[in-house]
Amino acid sequence: MKAMQVMSALSQATRLEVFQRLVEVLPEGMASGELAAVIGSSPNTMSAHLAVLTRAGVVRSDKVGRTVVYRAVTKSVEELSRFLAQACEMPDSRA
């Protein structure tokens, strides 16, 4: 798992908000332009954010006709959560 890449991608406020929005609209997803309008970002900036999220594996894109629809990939974040939970477990003091 690419824990550092996922954490890095989601550590930026706009990218985290994009991911959260995409989770809210699962399974339909949203087009880049629609996301930019909802978030209040320029289309170019949104494309850059989506590229980072896609490389980290937390967003995927699908071409639907002439539109590219982006969807959240929750599996990556679920794997990160499990990884962090295991990494933070305290050793059993009774052993």
CSV table of N, CA, C and O in Angstrom, one decimal:
chain,number,residue,atom,x,y,z
A,1,MET,N,0.8,-1.2,0.0
A,1,MET,CA,0.0,0.0,0.0
A,1,MET,C,0.9,1.2,0.0
A,1,MET,O,2.0,1.3,0.6
A,2,LYS,N,0.4,2.3,-0.6
A,2,LYS,CA,1.2,3.5,-0.7
A,2,LYS,C,0.7,4.5,0.3
A,2,LYS,O,0.1,5.5,0.0
A,3,ALA,N,0.9,4.2,1.6
A,3,ALA,CA,0.4,5.0,2.7
A,3,ALA,C,0.8,6.5,2.6
A,3,ALA,O,0.0,7.4,2.7
A,4,MET,N,2.1,6.7,2.3
A,4,MET,CA,2.6,8.1,2.3
A,4,MET,C,1.9,8.9,1.1
A,4,MET,O,1.6,10.0,1.2
A,5,GLN,N,1.8,8.2,0.0
A,5,GLN,CA,1.2,8.9,-1.2
A,5,GLN,C,-0.3,9.2,-0.9
A,5,GLN,O,-0.7,10.3,-1.2
A,6,VAL,N,-1.0,8.3,-0.3
A,6,VAL,CA,-2.4,8.6,0.0
A,6,VAL,C,-2.5,9.7,1.1
A,6,VAL,O,-3.3,10.7,0.9
A,7,MET,N,-1.7,9.7,2.1
A,7,MET,CA,-1.7,10.7,3.1
A,7,MET,C,-1.3,12.1,2.5
A,7,MET,O,-1.9,13.1,2.9
A,8,SER,N,-0.3,12.1,1.7
A,8,SER,CA,0.1,13.3,1.1
A,8,SER,C,-1.0,13.9,0.2
A,8,SER,O,-1.2,15.1,0.3
A,9,ALA,N,-1.6,13.1,-0.6
A,9,ALA,CA,-2.7,13.6,-1.5
A,9,ALA,C,-3.9,14.2,-0.7
A,9,ALA,O,-4.4,15.2,-1.1
A,10,LEU,N,-4.2,13.5,0.4
A,10,LEU,CA,-5.4,14.0,1.2
A,10,LEU,C,-5.0,15.1,2.2
A,10,LEU,O,-5.9,15.6,2.9
A,11,SER,N,-3.7,15.4,2.4
A,11,SER,CA,-3.3,16.3,3.4
A,11,SER,C,-3.5,17.8,2.9
A,11,SER,O,-3.5,18.7,3.8
A,12,GLN,N,-3.8,18.0,1.7
A,12,GLN,CA,-4.1,19.3,1.2
A,12,GLN,C,-5.6,19.6,1.3
A,12,GLN,O,-6.4,18.7,0.9
A,13,ALA,N,-6.0,20.7,1.8
A,13,ALA,CA,-7.4,21.0,2.1
A,13,ALA,C,-8.4,20.8,0.9
A,13,ALA,O,-9.4,20.2,1.0
A,14,THR,N,-8.0,21.4,-0.3
A,14,THR,CA,-8.9,21.3,-1.4
A,14,THR,C,-9.0,19.8,-1.9
A,14,THR,O,-10.1,19.4,-2.2
A,15,ARG,N,-7.9,19.1,-1.9
A,15,ARG,CA,-8.0,17.7,-2.4
A,15,ARG,C,-8.8,16.9,-1.4
A,15,ARG,O,-9.6,16.0,-1.8
A,16,LEU,N,-8.7,17.1,-0.1
A,16,LEU,CA,-9.5,16.4,0.9
A,16,LEU,C,-11.0,16.7,0.6
A,16,LEU,O,-11.9,15.8,0.7
A,17,GLU,N,-11.3,18.0,0.4
A,17,GLU,CA,-12.7,18.4,0.1
A,17,GLU,C,-13.2,17.7,-1.2
A,17,GLU,O,-14.4,17.2,-1.2
A,18,VAL,N,-12.4,17.6,-2.2
A,18,VAL,CA,-12.8,16.9,-3.4
A,18,VAL,C,-13.1,15.5,-3.1
A,18,VAL,O,-14.1,14.9,-3.6
A,19,PHE,N,-12.2,14.8,-2.4
A,19,PHE,CA,-12.4,13.4,-2.1
A,19,PHE,C,-13.7,13.2,-1.3
A,19,PHE,O,-14.5,12.4,-1.6
A,20,GLN,N,-14.0,14.1,-0.3
A,20,GLN,CA,-15.2,14.0,0.5
A,20,GLN,C,-16.4,14.2,-0.4
A,20,GLN,O,-17.4,13.5,-0.2
A,21,ARG,N,-16.4,15.2,-1.3
A,21,ARG,CA,-17.5,15.4,-2.2
A,21,ARG,C,-17.8,14.1,-3.1
A,21,ARG,O,-18.9,13.8,-3.3
A,22,LEU,N,-16.7,13.6,-3.6
A,22,LEU,CA,-16.8,12.4,-4.4
A,22,LEU,C,-17.4,11.2,-3.6
A,22,LEU,O,-18.1,10.4,-4.2
A,23,VAL,N,-17.0,11.1,-2.4
A,23,VAL,CA,-17.6,10.0,-1.5
A,23,VAL,C,-19.1,10.2,-1.4
A,23,VAL,O,-19.9,9.3,-1.4
A,24,GLU,N,-19.5,11.5,-1.2
A,24,GLU,CA,-20.9,11.8,-1.0
A,24,GLU,C,-21.7,11.4,-2.2
A,24,GLU,O,-22.9,11.1,-2.1
A,25,VAL,N,-21.2,11.5,-3.4
A,25,VAL,CA,-21.9,11.2,-4.6
A,25,VAL,C,-21.7,9.9,-5.2
A,25,VAL,O,-22.0,9.6,-6.4
A,26,LEU,N,-21.1,9.0,-4.4
A,26,LEU,CA,-20.9,7.6,-4.9
A,26,LEU,C,-22.3,7.0,-5.1
A,26,LEU,O,-23.2,7.2,-4.3
A,27,PRO,N,-22.5,6.2,-6.1
A,27,PRO,CA,-21.5,5.7,-7.1
A,27,PRO,C,-21.5,6.6,-8.4
A,27,PRO,O,-20.7,6.3,-9.3
A,28,GLU,N,-22.3,7.6,-8.4
A,28,GLU,CA,-22.5,8.4,-9.7
A,28,GLU,C,-21.2,9.1,-10.1
A,28,GLU,O,-20.8,9.2,-11.2
A,29,GLY,N,-20.5,9.8,-9.1
A,29,GLY,CA,-19.4,10.6,-9.4
A,29,GLY,C,-19.7,11.9,-9.9
A,29,GLY,O,-20.9,12.3,-10.0
A,30,MET,N,-18.7,12.7,-10.3
A,30,MET,CA,-18.9,14.1,-10.8
A,30,MET,C,-17.9,14.4,-11.9
A,30,MET,O,-16.8,13.9,-11.8
A,31,ALA,N,-18.3,15.2,-12.8
A,31,ALA,CA,-17.3,15.7,-13.8
A,31,ALA,C,-16.4,16.7,-13.2
A,31,ALA,O,-16.7,17.4,-12.2
A,32,SER,N,-15.2,16.9,-13.8
A,32,SER,CA,-14.2,17.8,-13.3
A,32,SER,C,-14.8,19.3,-13.2
A,32,SER,O,-14.6,20.0,-12.2
A,33,GLY,N,-15.5,19.7,-14.3
A,33,GLY,CA,-16.0,21.1,-14.3
A,33,GLY,C,-17.0,21.3,-13.2
A,33,GLY,O,-17.1,22.3,-12.6
A,34,GLU,N,-17.9,20.3,-12.9
A,34,GLU,CA,-18.9,20.4,-11.9
A,34,GLU,C,-18.2,20.4,-10.5
A,34,GLU,O,-18.6,21.2,-9.6
A,35,LEU,N,-17.1,19.6,-10.3
A,35,LEU,CA,-16.4,19.7,-9.1
A,35,LEU,C,-15.7,21.0,-8.9
A,35,LEU,O,-15.8,21.6,-7.8
A,36,ALA,N,-15.2,21.6,-9.9
A,36,ALA,CA,-14.5,22.9,-9.8
A,36,ALA,C,-15.5,23.9,-9.4
A,36,ALA,O,-15.3,24.8,-8.5
A,37,ALA,N,-16.7,23.9,-10.0
A,37,ALA,CA,-17.8,24.9,-9.6
A,37,ALA,C,-18.2,24.7,-8.2
A,37,ALA,O,-18.4,25.7,-7.4
A,38,VAL,N,-18.4,23.5,-7.7
A,38,VAL,CA,-18.9,23.2,-6.4
A,38,VAL,C,-17.8,23.6,-5.3
A,38,VAL,O,-18.1,24.2,-4.3
A,39,ILE,N,-16.6,23.4,-5.6
A,39,ILE,CA,-15.5,23.6,-4.7
A,39,ILE,C,-15.1,25.1,-4.8
A,39,ILE,O,-14.5,25.7,-3.9
A,40,GLY,N,-15.3,25.8,-5.9
A,40,GLY,CA,-14.9,27.1,-6.1
A,40,GLY,C,-13.5,27.2,-6.6
A,40,GLY,O,-12.7,28.1,-6.2
A,41,SER,N,-13.1,26.3,-7.5
A,41,SER,CA,-11.7,26.3,-8.0
A,41,SER,C,-11.8,26.5,-9.5
A,41,SER,O,-12.8,26.3,-10.2
A,42,SER,N,-10.6,26.9,-10.1
A,42,SER,CA,-10.6,27.0,-11.5
A,42,SER,C,-10.5,25.6,-12.1
A,42,SER,O,-10.0,24.7,-11.5
A,43,PRO,N,-10.9,25.4,-13.4
A,43,PRO,CA,-10.8,24.1,-14.0
A,43,PRO,C,-9.4,23.6,-14.1
A,43,PRO,O,-9.1,22.4,-13.9
A,44,ASN,N,-8.4,24.5,-14.4
A,44,ASN,CA,-7.0,24.0,-14.4
A,44,ASN,C,-6.5,23.5,-13.1
A,44,ASN,O,-5.8,22.5,-13.0
A,45,THR,N,-6.8,24.3,-12.0
A,45,THR,CA,-6.4,23.9,-10.7
A,45,THR,C,-7.1,22.6,-10.3
A,45,THR,O,-6.5,21.7,-9.7
A,46,MET,N,-8.4,22.4,-10.6
A,46,MET,CA,-9.1,21.2,-10.3
A,46,MET,C,-8.5,20.0,-11.0
A,46,MET,O,-8.3,18.9,-10.5
A,47,SER,N,-8.1,20.2,-12.3
A,47,SER,CA,-7.4,19.1,-13.0
A,47,SER,C,-6.1,18.7,-12.3
A,47,SER,O,-5.8,17.5,-12.2
A,48,ALA,N,-5.4,19.6,-11.8
A,48,ALA,CA,-4.1,19.3,-11.1
A,48,ALA,C,-4.4,18.5,-9.8
A,48,ALA,O,-3.7,17.5,-9.5
A,49,HIS,N,-5.4,18.9,-9.1
A,49,HIS,CA,-5.8,18.2,-7.9
A,49,HIS,C,-6.3,16.8,-8.2
A,49,HIS,O,-5.9,15.9,-7.5
A,50,LEU,N,-7.1,16.7,-9.2
A,50,LEU,CA,-7.6,15.3,-9.6
A,50,LEU,C,-6.5,14.4,-10.0
A,50,LEU,O,-6.5,13.2,-9.8
A,51,ALA,N,-5.4,15.0,-10.7
A,51,ALA,CA,-4.3,14.2,-11.1
A,51,ALA,C,-3.5,13.6,-9.9
A,51,ALA,O,-3.2,12.5,-9.9
A,52,VAL,N,-3.4,14.5,-8.9
A,52,VAL,CA,-2.7,14.0,-7.7
A,52,VAL,C,-3.5,12.9,-7.0
A,52,VAL,O,-3.0,11.9,-6.6
A,53,LEU,N,-4.8,13.1,-6.9
A,53,LEU,CA,-5.7,12.2,-6.2
A,53,LEU,C,-5.7,10.8,-7.0
A,53,LEU,O,-5.7,9.8,-6.4
A,54,THR,N,-5.7,10.9,-8.3
A,54,THR,CA,-5.7,9.7,-9.2
A,54,THR,C,-4.4,9.0,-9.0
A,54,THR,O,-4.4,7.7,-8.8
A,55,ARG,N,-3.3,9.7,-9.0
A,55,ARG,CA,-2.0,9.0,-8.8
A,55,ARG,C,-1.9,8.3,-7.5
A,55,ARG,O,-1.3,7.2,-7.4
A,56,ALA,N,-2.5,8.9,-6.5
A,56,ALA,CA,-2.5,8.3,-5.1
A,56,ALA,C,-3.5,7.1,-5.0
A,56,ALA,O,-3.5,6.4,-4.0
A,57,GLY,N,-4.4,6.9,-6.0
A,57,GLY,CA,-5.3,5.8,-6.0
A,57,GLY,C,-6.6,6.1,-5.2
A,57,GLY,O,-7.3,5.1,-4.9
A,58,VAL,N,-6.9,7.3,-4.9
A,58,VAL,CA,-8.1,7.6,-4.1
A,58,VAL,C,-9.2,8.1,-5.0
A,58,VAL,O,-10.3,8.3,-4.5
A,59,VAL,N,-8.9,8.3,-6.3
A,59,VAL,CA,-9.9,8.8,-7.3
A,59,VAL,C,-9.6,8.0,-8.6
A,59,VAL,O,-8.5,7.8,-8.9
A,60,ARG,N,-10.7,7.7,-9.3
A,60,ARG,CA,-10.5,7.1,-10.6
A,60,ARG,C,-11.4,7.9,-11.6
A,60,ARG,O,-12.4,8.5,-11.2
A,61,SER,N,-11.1,7.8,-12.8
A,61,SER,CA,-11.9,8.5,-13.8
A,61,SER,C,-12.4,7.5,-14.9
A,61,SER,O,-11.8,6.5,-15.2
A,62,ASP,N,-13.6,7.8,-15.3
A,62,ASP,CA,-14.2,7.0,-16.4
A,62,ASP,C,-14.8,7.9,-17.4
A,62,ASP,O,-15.4,8.9,-17.1
A,63,LYS,N,-14.6,7.6,-18.7
A,63,LYS,CA,-15.1,8.4,-19.8
A,63,LYS,C,-16.6,7.9,-20.0
A,63,LYS,O,-16.8,6.7,-20.2
A,64,VAL,N,-17.5,8.8,-19.9
A,64,VAL,CA,-18.9,8.6,-20.1
A,64,VAL,C,-19.3,9.5,-21.3
A,64,VAL,O,-19.6,10.7,-21.1
A,65,GLY,N,-19.4,9.0,-22.5
A,65,GLY,CA,-19.7,9.8,-23.6
A,65,GLY,C,-18.5,10.7,-23.8
A,65,GLY,O,-17.4,10.3,-24.0
A,66,ARG,N,-18.8,12.0,-23.8
A,66,ARG,CA,-17.7,13.0,-24.0
A,66,ARG,C,-17.2,13.6,-22.7
A,66,ARG,O,-16.4,14.5,-22.7
A,67,THR,N,-17.8,13.1,-21.6
A,67,THR,CA,-17.5,13.6,-20.3
A,67,THR,C,-16.6,12.6,-19.5
A,67,THR,O,-16.8,11.4,-19.6
A,68,VAL,N,-15.7,13.1,-18.7
A,68,VAL,CA,-14.9,12.3,-17.8
A,68,VAL,C,-15.5,12.5,-16.4
A,68,VAL,O,-15.6,13.6,-15.9
A,69,VAL,N,-15.9,11.3,-15.9
A,69,VAL,CA,-16.5,11.3,-14.5
A,69,VAL,C,-15.5,10.8,-13.5
A,69,VAL,O,-14.9,9.8,-13.8
A,70,TYR,N,-15.4,11.5,-12.4
A,70,TYR,CA,-14.5,11.1,-11.4
A,70,TYR,C,-15.2,10.5,-10.2
A,70,TYR,O,-16.3,11.0,-9.8
A,71,ARG,N,-14.7,9.4,-9.7
A,71,ARG,CA,-15.3,8.7,-8.5
A,71,ARG,C,-14.3,8.5,-7.5
A,71,ARG,O,-13.1,8.2,-7.8
A,72,ALA,N,-14.7,8.5,-6.2
A,72,ALA,CA,-13.8,8.2,-5.1
A,72,ALA,C,-13.5,6.7,-5.1
A,72,ALA,O,-14.4,5.9,-5.4
A,73,VAL,N,-12.3,6.4,-4.7
A,73,VAL,CA,-11.9,5.0,-4.5
A,73,VAL,C,-11.7,4.8,-3.0
A,73,VAL,O,-10.6,5.2,-2.5
A,74,THR,N,-12.7,4.4,-2.3
A,74,THR,CA,-12.6,4.3,-0.8
A,74,THR,C,-11.7,3.2,-0.3
A,74,THR,O,-11.2,3.3,0.8
A,75,LYS,N,-11.5,2.2,-1.1
A,75,LYS,CA,-10.6,1.1,-0.7
A,75,LYS,C,-9.3,1.6,-0.3
A,75,LYS,O,-8.7,1.1,0.8
A,76,SER,N,-8.7,2.5,-1.0
A,76,SER,CA,-7.4,3.0,-0.6
A,76,SER,C,-7.3,3.6,0.8
A,76,SER,O,-6.4,3.4,1.5
A,77,VAL,N,-8.4,4.4,1.1
A,77,VAL,CA,-8.4,5.1,2.4
A,77,VAL,C,-8.8,4.1,3.5
A,77,VAL,O,-8.2,4.2,4.6
A,78,GLU,N,-9.6,3.1,3.2
A,78,GLU,CA,-9.9,2.0,4.1
A,78,GLU,C,-8.6,1.2,4.5
A,78,GLU,O,-8.3,0.9,5.6
A,79,GLU,N,-7.8,0.9,3.5
A,79,GLU,CA,-6.5,0.3,3.7
A,79,GLU,C,-5.6,1.1,4.5
A,79,GLU,O,-4.9,0.6,5.4
A,80,LEU,N,-5.5,2.4,4.3
A,80,LEU,CA,-4.7,3.3,5.1
A,80,LEU,C,-5.2,3.3,6.5
A,80,LEU,O,-4.4,3.3,7.4
A,81,SER,N,-6.5,3.3,6.7
A,81,SER,CA,-7.0,3.3,8.1
A,81,SER,C,-6.6,2.1,8.8
A,81,SER,O,-6.2,2.1,10.0
A,82,ARG,N,-6.7,0.9,8.2
A,82,ARG,CA,-6.3,-0.3,8.8
A,82,ARG,C,-4.8,-0.3,9.1
A,82,ARG,O,-4.3,-0.7,10.2
A,83,PHE,N,-4.0,0.2,8.2
A,83,PHE,CA,-2.5,0.3,8.3
A,83,PHE,C,-2.2,1.1,9.6
A,83,PHE,O,-1.4,0.8,10.4
A,84,LEU,N,-2.8,2.3,9.6
A,84,LEU,CA,-2.6,3.2,10.8
A,84,LEU,C,-3.0,2.6,12.1
A,84,LEU,O,-2.3,2.8,13.1
A,85,ALA,N,-4.2,1.9,12.1
A,85,ALA,CA,-4.7,1.3,13.3
A,85,ALA,C,-3.7,0.3,13.8
A,85,ALA,O,-3.4,0.2,15.0
A,86,GLN,N,-3.2,-0.5,12.9
A,86,GLN,CA,-2.2,-1.6,13.3
A,86,GLN,C,-0.9,-1.0,13.7
A,86,GLN,O,-0.3,-1.4,14.7
A,87,ALA,N,-0.5,0.1,13.1
A,87,ALA,CA,0.8,0.7,13.4
A,87,ALA,C,0.7,1.4,14.8
A,87,ALA,O,1.8,1.5,15.4
A,88,CYS,N,-0.5,1.8,15.2
A,88,CYS,CA,-0.6,2.5,16.5
A,88,CYS,C,-1.1,1.6,17.6
A,88,CYS,O,-1.3,2.1,18.7
A,89,GLU,N,-1.2,0.3,17.4
A,89,GLU,CA,-1.6,-0.6,18.5
A,89,GLU,C,-0.6,-0.6,19.6
A,89,GLU,O,0.6,-0.7,19.3
A,90,MET,N,-1.0,-0.5,20.8
A,90,MET,CA,-0.1,-0.6,21.9
A,90,MET,C,0.1,-2.1,22.2
A,90,MET,O,-0.8,-2.9,22.2
A,91,PRO,N,1.4,-2.4,22.6
A,91,PRO,CA,1.6,-3.8,22.9
A,91,PRO,C,0.9,-4.2,24.2
A,91,PRO,O,0.6,-3.3,25.1
A,92,ASP,N,0.4,-5.4,24.3
A,92,ASP,CA,-0.3,-5.9,25.5
A,92,ASP,C,0.7,-5.9,26.7
A,92,ASP,O,1.7,-6.6,26.7
A,93,SER,N,0.4,-5.0,27.7
A,93,SER,CA,1.3,-4.9,28.8
A,93,SER,C,1.2,-6.2,29.7
A,93,SER,O,2.0,-6.3,30.6
A,94,ARG,N,0.2,-7.0,29.5
A,94,ARG,CA,0.1,-8.2,30.4
A,94,ARG,C,0.9,-9.4,29.9
A,94,ARG,O,1.0,-10.4,30.6
A,95,ALA,N,1.5,-9.2,28.7
A,95,ALA,CA,2.3,-10.4,28.2
A,95,ALA,C,3.6,-10.6,28.9
A,95,ALA,O,4.2,-9.8,29.5
